[in-house]
Coordinates of C-alpha atoms in Angstrom, one line a residue:
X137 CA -26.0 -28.6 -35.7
X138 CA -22.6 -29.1 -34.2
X139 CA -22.3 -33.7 -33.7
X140 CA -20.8 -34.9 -30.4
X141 CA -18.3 -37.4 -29.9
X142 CA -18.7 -39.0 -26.4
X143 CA -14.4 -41.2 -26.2
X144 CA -13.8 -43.9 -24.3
X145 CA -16.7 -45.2 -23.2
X146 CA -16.0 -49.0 -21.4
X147 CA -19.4 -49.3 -19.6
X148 CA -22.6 -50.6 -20.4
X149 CA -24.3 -48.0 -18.7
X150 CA -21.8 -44.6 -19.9
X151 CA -23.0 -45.8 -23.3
X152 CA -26.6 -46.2 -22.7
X153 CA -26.0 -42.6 -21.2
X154 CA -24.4 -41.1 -24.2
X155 CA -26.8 -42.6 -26.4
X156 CA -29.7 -41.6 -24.7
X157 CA -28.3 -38.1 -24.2
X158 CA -27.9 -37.4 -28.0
X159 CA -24.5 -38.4 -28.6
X160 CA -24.1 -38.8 -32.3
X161 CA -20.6 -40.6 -32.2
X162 CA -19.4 -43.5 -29.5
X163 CA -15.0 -43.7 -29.2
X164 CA -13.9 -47.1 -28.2
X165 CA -9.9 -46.4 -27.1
X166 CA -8.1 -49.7 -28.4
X167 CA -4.9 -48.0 -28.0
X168 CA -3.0 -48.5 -24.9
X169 CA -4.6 -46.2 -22.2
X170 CA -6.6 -46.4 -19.1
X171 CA -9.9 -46.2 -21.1
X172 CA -8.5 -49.6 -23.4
X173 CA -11.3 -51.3 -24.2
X174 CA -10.8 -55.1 -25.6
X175 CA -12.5 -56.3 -28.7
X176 CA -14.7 -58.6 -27.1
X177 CA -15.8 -55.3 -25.1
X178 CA -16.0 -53.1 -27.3
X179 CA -18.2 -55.9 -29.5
X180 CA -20.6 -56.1 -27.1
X181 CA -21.0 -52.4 -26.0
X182 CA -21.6 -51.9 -29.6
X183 CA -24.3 -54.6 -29.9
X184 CA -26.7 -51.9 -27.9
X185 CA -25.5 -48.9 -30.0
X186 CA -28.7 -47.9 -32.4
X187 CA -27.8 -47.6 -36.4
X188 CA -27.7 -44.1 -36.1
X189 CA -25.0 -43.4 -33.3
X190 CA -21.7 -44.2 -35.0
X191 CA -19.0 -46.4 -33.6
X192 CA -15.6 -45.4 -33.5
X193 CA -12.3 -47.4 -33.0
X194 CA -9.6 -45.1 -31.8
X195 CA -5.2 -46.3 -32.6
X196 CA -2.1 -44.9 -32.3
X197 CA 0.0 -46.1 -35.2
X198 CA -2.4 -49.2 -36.2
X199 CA -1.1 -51.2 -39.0
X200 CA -3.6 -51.9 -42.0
X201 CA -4.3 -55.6 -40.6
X202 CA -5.3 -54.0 -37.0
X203 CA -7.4 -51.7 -38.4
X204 CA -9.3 -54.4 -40.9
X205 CA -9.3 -56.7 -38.0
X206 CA -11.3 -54.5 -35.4
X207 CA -13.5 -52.6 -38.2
X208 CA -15.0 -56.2 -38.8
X209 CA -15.3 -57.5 -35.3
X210 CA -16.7 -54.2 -34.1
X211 CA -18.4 -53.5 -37.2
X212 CA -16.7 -50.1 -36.6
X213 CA -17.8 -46.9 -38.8
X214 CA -15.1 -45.1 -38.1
X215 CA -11.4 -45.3 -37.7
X216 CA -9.6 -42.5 -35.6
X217 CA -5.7 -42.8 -36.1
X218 CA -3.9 -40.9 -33.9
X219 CA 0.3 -40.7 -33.8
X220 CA 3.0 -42.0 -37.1
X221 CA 0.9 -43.7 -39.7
X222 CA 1.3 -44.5 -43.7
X223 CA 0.0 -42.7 -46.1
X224 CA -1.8 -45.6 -47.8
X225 CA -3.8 -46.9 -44.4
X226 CA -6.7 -44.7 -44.7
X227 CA -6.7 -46.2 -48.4
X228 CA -9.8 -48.5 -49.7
X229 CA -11.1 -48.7 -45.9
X230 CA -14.0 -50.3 -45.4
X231 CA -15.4 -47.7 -43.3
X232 CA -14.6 -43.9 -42.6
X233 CA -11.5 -42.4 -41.1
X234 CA -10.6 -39.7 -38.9
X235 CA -6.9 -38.3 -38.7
X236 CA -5.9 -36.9 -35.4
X237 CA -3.7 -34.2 -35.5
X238 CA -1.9 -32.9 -32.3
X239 CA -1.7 -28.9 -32.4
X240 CA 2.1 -28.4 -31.6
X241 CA 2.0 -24.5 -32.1
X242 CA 3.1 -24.6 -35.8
X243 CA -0.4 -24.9 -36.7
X244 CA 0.7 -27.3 -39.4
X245 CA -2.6 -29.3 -41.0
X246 CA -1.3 -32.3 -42.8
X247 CA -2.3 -33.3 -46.1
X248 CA -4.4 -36.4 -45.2
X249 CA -6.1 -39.0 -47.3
X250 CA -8.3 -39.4 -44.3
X251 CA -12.1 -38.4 -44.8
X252 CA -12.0 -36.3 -41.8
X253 CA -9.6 -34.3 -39.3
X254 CA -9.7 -34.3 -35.7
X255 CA -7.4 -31.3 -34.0
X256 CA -6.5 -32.4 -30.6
X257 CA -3.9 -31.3 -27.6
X258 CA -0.4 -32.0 -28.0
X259 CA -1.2 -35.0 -25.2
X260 CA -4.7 -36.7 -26.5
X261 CA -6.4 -37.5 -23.7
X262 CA -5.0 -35.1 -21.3
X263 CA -7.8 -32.7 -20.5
X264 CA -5.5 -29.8 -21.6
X265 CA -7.0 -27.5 -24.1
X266 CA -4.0 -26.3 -27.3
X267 CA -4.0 -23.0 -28.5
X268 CA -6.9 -22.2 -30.3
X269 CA -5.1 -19.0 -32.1
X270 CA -2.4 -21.5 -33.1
X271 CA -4.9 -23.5 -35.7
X272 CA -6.2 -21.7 -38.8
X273 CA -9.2 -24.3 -40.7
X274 CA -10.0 -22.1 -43.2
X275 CA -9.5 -23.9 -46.9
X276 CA -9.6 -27.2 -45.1
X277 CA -10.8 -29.7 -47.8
X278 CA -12.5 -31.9 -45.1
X279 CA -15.0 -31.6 -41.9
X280 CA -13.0 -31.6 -38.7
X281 CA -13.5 -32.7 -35.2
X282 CA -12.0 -29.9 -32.4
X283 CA -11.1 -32.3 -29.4
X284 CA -8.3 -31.3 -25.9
X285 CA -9.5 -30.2 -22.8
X286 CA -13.4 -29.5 -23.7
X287 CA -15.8 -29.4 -21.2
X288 CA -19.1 -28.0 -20.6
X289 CA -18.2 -24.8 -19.5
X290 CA -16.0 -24.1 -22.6
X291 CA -17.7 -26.2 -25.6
X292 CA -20.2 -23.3 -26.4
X293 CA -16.7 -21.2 -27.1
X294 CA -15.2 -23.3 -28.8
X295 CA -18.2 -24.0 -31.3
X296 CA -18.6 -20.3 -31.7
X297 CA -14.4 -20.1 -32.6
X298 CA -14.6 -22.9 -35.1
X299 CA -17.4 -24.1 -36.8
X300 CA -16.5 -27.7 -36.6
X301 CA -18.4 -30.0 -37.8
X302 CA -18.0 -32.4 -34.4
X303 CA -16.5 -31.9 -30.9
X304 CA -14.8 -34.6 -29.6
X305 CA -14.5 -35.4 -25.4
X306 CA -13.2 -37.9 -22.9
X307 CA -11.8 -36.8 -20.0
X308 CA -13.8 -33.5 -19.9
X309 CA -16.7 -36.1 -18.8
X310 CA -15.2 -37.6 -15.9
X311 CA -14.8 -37.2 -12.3
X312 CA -11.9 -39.3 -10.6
X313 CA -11.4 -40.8 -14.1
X314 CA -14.4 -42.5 -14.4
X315 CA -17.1 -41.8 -16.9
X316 CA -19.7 -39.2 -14.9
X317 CA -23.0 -39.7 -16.5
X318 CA -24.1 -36.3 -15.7
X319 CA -21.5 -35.0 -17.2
X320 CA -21.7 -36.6 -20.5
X321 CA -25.8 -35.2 -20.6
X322 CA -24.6 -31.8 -19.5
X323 CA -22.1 -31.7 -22.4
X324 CA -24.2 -32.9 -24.9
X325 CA -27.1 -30.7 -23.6
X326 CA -24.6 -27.8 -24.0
X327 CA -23.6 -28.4 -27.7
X328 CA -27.4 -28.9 -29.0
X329 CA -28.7 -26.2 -27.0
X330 CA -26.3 -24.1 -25.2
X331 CA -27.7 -24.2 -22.4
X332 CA -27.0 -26.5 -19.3
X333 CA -29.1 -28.6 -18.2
X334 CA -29.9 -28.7 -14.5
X335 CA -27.0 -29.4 -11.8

């Protein structure tokens, strides 16, 4: 079964949704962006996230100390590291990482120390899908996450063209760039069943 990651959830209540909905990862955007979520936010939102629905802490370029510093406050499982970042970040981590990788139309997959890949637009958070023809996943050592531009009307294609192991949305779950809660359940519904649920 396919996991969903529900991003840049800042509410109380868009979490509760996703949780309730069967989201399997939470995104907390600590990057600058207008879903930035501050540690004392994201530590509380994750207070009512159960052991099972992973929390993850999403950077562009972190340093080491960032990421050590959030993973603990947060108690983050994940780390997704988007953007420039040293090979030796992902190293000895305290919890698990996801590289992002921005599909540019060279189809290049980076060899990543990273315990996961995420393959995402050439602007994350944009809504714009890449070029699925552009990225080839076979003899990829690890899992991946397929994330730009999905939505509920395109997920069930984009399962079906890659086999990931997670999708990944954000803005594909919001109307007037707020978190739609219907939205988020209709997506999740859509990638465990494949089916919408009602409008």
């Amino acid at each position: 079964m396919t996991k969903v990651k529900i991003c840049g959830l800042s509410t109380k209540e868009a979490v509760e949704t996703a949780v309730s909905a069967g989201a399997d990862y939470i995104g907390f955007v600590f990057a600058p962006s207008k879903r930035q979520v501050t540690l004392d936010q994201a530590s509380e939102l994750a207070e009512i996230i159960p052991a099972d629905v992973k929390k993850v802490g999403v950077f562009v370029s972190p340093s080491r100390a960032e990421l050590l510093e959030v993973i603990d406050k947060v108690s983050l499982d994940l780390v997704q590291v988007h953007g420039q970042v040293a090979d030796d970040v992902f190293e000895d981590l305290p919890c698990a990482s996801i590289q992002a990788v921005q599909v540019d139309g060279e189809g290049h997959v980076p060899n990543s120390q990273a315990d996961y890949l995420l393959f995402d637009a050439p602007v994350a958070g944009s809504g714009q899908t890449f070029d699925w023809a552009q990225l080839d996943t076979t003899g990829l050592a690890q899992p991946f996450f397929i994330a730009g531009g999905l939505k509920e009307d395109n997920v069930v294609q984009a399962i079906q063209h890659f086999t990931p192991y997670a999708v990944d949305v954000s803005s594909g779950v919001e109307t007037d760039g707020q978190k739609d809660h219907e939205k988020i359940r209709r997506f999740i519904e859509r990638v465990k069943h494949g089916i919408s649920g009602t409008k």
